[in-house]
Short mmCIF file of C-alpha atoms in Angstrom, two decimals:
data_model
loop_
_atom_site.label_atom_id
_atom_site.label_comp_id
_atom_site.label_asym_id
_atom_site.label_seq_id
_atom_site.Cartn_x
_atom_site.Cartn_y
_atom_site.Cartn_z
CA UNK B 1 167.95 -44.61 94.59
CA UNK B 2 164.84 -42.48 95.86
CA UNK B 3 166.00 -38.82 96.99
CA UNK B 4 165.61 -38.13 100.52
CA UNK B 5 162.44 -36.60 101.88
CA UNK B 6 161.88 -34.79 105.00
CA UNK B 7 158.21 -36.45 106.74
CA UNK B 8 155.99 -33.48 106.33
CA UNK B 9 154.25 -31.83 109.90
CA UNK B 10 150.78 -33.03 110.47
CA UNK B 11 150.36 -29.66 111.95
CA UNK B 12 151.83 -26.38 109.91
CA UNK B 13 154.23 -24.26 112.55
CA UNK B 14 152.42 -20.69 113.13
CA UNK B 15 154.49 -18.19 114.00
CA UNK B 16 154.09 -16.85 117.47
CA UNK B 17 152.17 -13.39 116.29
CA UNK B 18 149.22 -15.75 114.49
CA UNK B 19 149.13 -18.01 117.69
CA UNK B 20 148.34 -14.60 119.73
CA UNK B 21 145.72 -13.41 117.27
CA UNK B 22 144.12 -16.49 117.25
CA UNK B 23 143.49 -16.82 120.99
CA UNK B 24 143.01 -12.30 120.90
CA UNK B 25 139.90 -13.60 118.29
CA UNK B 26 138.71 -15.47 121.02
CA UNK B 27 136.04 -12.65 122.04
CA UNK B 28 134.04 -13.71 125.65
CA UNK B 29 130.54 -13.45 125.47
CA UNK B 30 128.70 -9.82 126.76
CA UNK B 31 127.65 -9.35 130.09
CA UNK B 32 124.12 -9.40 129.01
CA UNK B 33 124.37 -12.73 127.54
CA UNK B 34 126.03 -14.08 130.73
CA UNK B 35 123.18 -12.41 132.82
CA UNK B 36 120.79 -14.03 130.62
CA UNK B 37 122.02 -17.52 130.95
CA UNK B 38 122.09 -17.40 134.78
CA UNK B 39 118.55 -15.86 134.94
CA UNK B 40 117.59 -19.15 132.68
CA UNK B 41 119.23 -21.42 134.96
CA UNK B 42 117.59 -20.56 137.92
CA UNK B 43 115.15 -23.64 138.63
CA UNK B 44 112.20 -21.76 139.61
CA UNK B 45 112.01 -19.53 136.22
CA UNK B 46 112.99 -22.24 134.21
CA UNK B 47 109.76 -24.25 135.73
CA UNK B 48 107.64 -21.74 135.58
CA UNK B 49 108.49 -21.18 132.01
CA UNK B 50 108.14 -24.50 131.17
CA UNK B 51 104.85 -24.77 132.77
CA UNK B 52 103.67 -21.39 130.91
CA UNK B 53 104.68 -23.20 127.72
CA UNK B 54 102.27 -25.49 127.68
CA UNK B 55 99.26 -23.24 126.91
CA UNK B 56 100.26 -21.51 124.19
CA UNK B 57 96.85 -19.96 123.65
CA UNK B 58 96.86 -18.30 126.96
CA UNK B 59 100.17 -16.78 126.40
CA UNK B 60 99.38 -15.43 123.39
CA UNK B 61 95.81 -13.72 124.98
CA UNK B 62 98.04 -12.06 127.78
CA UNK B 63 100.29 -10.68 125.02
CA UNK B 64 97.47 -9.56 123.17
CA UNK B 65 95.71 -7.45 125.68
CA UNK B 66 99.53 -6.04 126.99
CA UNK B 67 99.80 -4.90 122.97
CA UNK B 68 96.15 -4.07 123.17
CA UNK B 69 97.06 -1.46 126.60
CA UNK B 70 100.41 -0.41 125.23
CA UNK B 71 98.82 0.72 121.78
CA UNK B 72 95.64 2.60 124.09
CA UNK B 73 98.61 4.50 126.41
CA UNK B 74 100.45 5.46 123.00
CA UNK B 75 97.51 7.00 121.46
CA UNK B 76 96.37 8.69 124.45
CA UNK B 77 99.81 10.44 125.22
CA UNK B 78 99.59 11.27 121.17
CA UNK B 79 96.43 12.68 121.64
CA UNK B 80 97.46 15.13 124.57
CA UNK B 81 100.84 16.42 122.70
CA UNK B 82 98.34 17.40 119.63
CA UNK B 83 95.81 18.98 122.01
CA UNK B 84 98.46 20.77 124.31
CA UNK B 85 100.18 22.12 121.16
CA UNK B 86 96.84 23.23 119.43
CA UNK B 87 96.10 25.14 122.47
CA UNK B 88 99.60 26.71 122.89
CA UNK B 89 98.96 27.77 119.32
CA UNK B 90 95.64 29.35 119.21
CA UNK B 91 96.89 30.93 122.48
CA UNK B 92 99.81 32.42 120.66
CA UNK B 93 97.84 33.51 117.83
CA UNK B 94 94.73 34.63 120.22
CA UNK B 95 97.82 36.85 122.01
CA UNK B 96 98.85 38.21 118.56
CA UNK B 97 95.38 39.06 117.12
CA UNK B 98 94.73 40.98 120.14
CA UNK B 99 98.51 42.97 120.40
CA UNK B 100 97.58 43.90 116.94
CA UNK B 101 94.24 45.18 117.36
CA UNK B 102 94.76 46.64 120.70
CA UNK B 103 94.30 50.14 120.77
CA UNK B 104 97.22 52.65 120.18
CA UNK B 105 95.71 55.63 122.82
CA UNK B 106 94.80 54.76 125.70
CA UNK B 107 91.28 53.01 126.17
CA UNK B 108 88.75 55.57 127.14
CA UNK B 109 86.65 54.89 130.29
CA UNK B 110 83.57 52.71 129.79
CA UNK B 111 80.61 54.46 130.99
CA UNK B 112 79.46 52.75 134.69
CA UNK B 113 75.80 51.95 133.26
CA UNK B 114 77.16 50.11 129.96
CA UNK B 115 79.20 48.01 131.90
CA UNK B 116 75.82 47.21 134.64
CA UNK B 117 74.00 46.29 131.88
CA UNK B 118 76.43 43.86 130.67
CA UNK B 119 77.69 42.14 133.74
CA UNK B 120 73.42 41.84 134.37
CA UNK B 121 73.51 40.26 130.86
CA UNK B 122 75.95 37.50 131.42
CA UNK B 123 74.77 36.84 135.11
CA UNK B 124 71.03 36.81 133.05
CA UNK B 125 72.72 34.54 130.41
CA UNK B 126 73.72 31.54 132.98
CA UNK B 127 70.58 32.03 134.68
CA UNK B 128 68.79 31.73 130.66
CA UNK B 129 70.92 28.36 129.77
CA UNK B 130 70.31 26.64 132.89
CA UNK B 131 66.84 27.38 133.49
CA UNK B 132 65.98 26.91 129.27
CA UNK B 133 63.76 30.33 129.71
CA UNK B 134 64.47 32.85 127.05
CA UNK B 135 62.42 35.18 128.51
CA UNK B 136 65.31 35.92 131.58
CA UNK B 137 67.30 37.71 128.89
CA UNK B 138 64.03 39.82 127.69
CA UNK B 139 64.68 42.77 129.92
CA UNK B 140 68.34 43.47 128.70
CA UNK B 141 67.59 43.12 124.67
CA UNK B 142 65.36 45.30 122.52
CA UNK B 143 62.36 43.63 121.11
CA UNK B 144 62.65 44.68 117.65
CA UNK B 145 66.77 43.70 117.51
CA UNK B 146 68.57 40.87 115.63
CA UNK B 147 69.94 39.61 119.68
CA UNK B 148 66.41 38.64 120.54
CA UNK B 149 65.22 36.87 117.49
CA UNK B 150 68.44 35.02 117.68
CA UNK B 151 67.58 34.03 121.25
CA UNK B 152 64.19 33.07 120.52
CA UNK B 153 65.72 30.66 117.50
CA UNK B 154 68.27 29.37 120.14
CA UNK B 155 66.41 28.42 122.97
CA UNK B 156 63.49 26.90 120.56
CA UNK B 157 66.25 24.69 119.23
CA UNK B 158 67.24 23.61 123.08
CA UNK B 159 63.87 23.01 124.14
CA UNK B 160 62.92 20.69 120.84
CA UNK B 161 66.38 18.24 122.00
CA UNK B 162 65.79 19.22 125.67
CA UNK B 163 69.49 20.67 126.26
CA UNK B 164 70.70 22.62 129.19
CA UNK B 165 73.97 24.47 129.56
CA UNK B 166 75.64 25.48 132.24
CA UNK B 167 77.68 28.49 131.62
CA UNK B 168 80.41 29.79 134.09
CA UNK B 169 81.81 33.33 133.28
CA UNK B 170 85.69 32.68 134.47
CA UNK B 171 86.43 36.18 133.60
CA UNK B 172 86.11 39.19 130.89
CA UNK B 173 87.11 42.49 129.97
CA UNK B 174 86.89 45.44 128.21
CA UNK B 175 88.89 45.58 124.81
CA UNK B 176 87.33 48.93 123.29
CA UNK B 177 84.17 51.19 123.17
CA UNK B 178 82.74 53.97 121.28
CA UNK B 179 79.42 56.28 121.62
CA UNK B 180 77.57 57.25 118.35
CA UNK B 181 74.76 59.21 117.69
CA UNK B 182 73.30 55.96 117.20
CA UNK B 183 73.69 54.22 120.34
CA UNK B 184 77.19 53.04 121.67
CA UNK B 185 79.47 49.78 120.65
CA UNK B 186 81.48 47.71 123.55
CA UNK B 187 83.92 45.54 122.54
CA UNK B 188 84.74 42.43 125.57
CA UNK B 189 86.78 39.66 125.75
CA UNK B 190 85.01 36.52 127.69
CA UNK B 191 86.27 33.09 128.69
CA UNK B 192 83.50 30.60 129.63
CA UNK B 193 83.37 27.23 130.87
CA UNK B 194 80.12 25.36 129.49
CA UNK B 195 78.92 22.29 129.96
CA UNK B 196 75.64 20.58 128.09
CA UNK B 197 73.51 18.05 129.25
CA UNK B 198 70.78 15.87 127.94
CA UNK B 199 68.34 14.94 130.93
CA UNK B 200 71.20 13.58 132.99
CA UNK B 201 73.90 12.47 130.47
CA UNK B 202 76.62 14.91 130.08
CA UNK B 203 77.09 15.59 125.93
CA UNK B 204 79.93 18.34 125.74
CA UNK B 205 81.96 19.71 128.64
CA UNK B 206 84.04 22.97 127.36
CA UNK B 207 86.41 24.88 129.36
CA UNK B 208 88.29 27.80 129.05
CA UNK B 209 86.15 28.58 125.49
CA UNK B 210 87.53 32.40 124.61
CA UNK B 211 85.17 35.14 122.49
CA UNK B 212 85.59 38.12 121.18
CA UNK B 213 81.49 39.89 121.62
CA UNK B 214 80.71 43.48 120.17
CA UNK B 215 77.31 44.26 121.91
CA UNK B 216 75.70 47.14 120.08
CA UNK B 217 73.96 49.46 122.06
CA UNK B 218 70.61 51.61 122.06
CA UNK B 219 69.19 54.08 125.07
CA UNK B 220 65.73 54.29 125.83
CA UNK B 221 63.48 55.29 128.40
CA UNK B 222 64.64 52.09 130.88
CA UNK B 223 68.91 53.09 129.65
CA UNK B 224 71.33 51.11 127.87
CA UNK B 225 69.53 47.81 126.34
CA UNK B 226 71.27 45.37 123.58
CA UNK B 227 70.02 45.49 119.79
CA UNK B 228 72.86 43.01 118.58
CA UNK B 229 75.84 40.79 119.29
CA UNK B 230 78.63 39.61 117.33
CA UNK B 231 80.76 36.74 118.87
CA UNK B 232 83.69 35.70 117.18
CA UNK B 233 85.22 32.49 118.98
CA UNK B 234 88.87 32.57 119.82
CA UNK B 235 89.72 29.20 121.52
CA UNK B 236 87.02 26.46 121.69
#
């Protein structure tokens, strides 16, 4: 005689706690996703992206020149972060330089006919650049001094590639003088904004260029007249 058998489940009983982790498992899709599909249904998108699929080469021109645009606006806004930062640093160490060279006593006043001769200078200097004439700056500089032989090398150069500048004096200052049996020394701080150009074409266009100048000095009969500059440049 066979031993009794109980008929086996076709389905195993889960306890009520699996039964509510199953269905807790049961994640519904993000709200994204759900966006997404409705956007897809709607007819009109979903014909005009199935009529967009059917020239592949086109679509893949348009995404070229929108990578092509997107990599030009990246560089560019790269580009100004470097240039702004180079600037705020040469402006901070241009600040520094000059709080540690500036003078402990007071500055001593300038004489009035050193500081004729050099505002005539720089008025003569624009006047020099934009006309190409060396010959403007001839009255301020001594003949015999390295500042004229350095002009005549300068503007010899401009007229052989035909360059004028246009200089703008935005603004300048005293930093320090001193008389000497010599002659006299002024030191000046100058910001210019110069721009070069070729017959008509525009080659360089500068602004807010910063020097440092030490104009030597010599009297003669005429006064105060140049006999040499140093120009040390602070921001280009």
């Amino acid at each position: 005689m066979k031993p009794f058998r109980r008929p086996r489940l076709r389905h195993r009983y889960a306890p009520p706690q699996r039964a509510a982790r199953r269905r807790n498992d049961t994640v519904s899709p993000p709200s994204g996703d759900r966006l997404a599909s409705i956007i897809l249904a709607w007819q009109p998108l979903d014909r005009l992206l199935t009529g967009a699929m059917r020239y592949p080469r086109a679509l893949m021109g348009v995404a070229g020149v929108c990578g092509i645009v997107i990599a030009i606006w990246s560089l560019t806004r790269f580009g100004n972060a470097i240039q702004d930062a180079e600037y705020r640093d040469s402006s901070s160490a241009t600040q520094s330089a000059y709080t540690h060279l500036s003078p402990i006593h007071p500055l001593s006043p300038v004489p009035d006919d050193m500081v004729r001769l050099l505002t005539a200078y720089n008025q003569a200097s624009a006047l020099a650049a934009m006309q190409g004439r060396a010959d403007v700056l001839s009255p301020y500089l001594t003949p015999d001094g390295p500042a004229w032989q350095a002009v005549i090398r300068e503007y010899a150069r401009r007229a052989e590639t035909g360059e004028r500048h246009q200089a703008t004096l935005v603004r300048w200052g005293v930093l320090a003088s001193d008389t000497t049996p010599e002659g006299a020394w002024v030191d000046t701080q100058e910001q210019w904004d110069v721009i070069i150009t070729i017959g008509e074409r525009i080659v360089s266009s500068r602004r807010g260029i910063l020097t440092r100048n030490r104009y030597v000095l010599r009297r003669d009969d005429d006064g105060w007249r140049i006999v040499d500059i140093a120009t040390t440049m602070l921001i280009r």
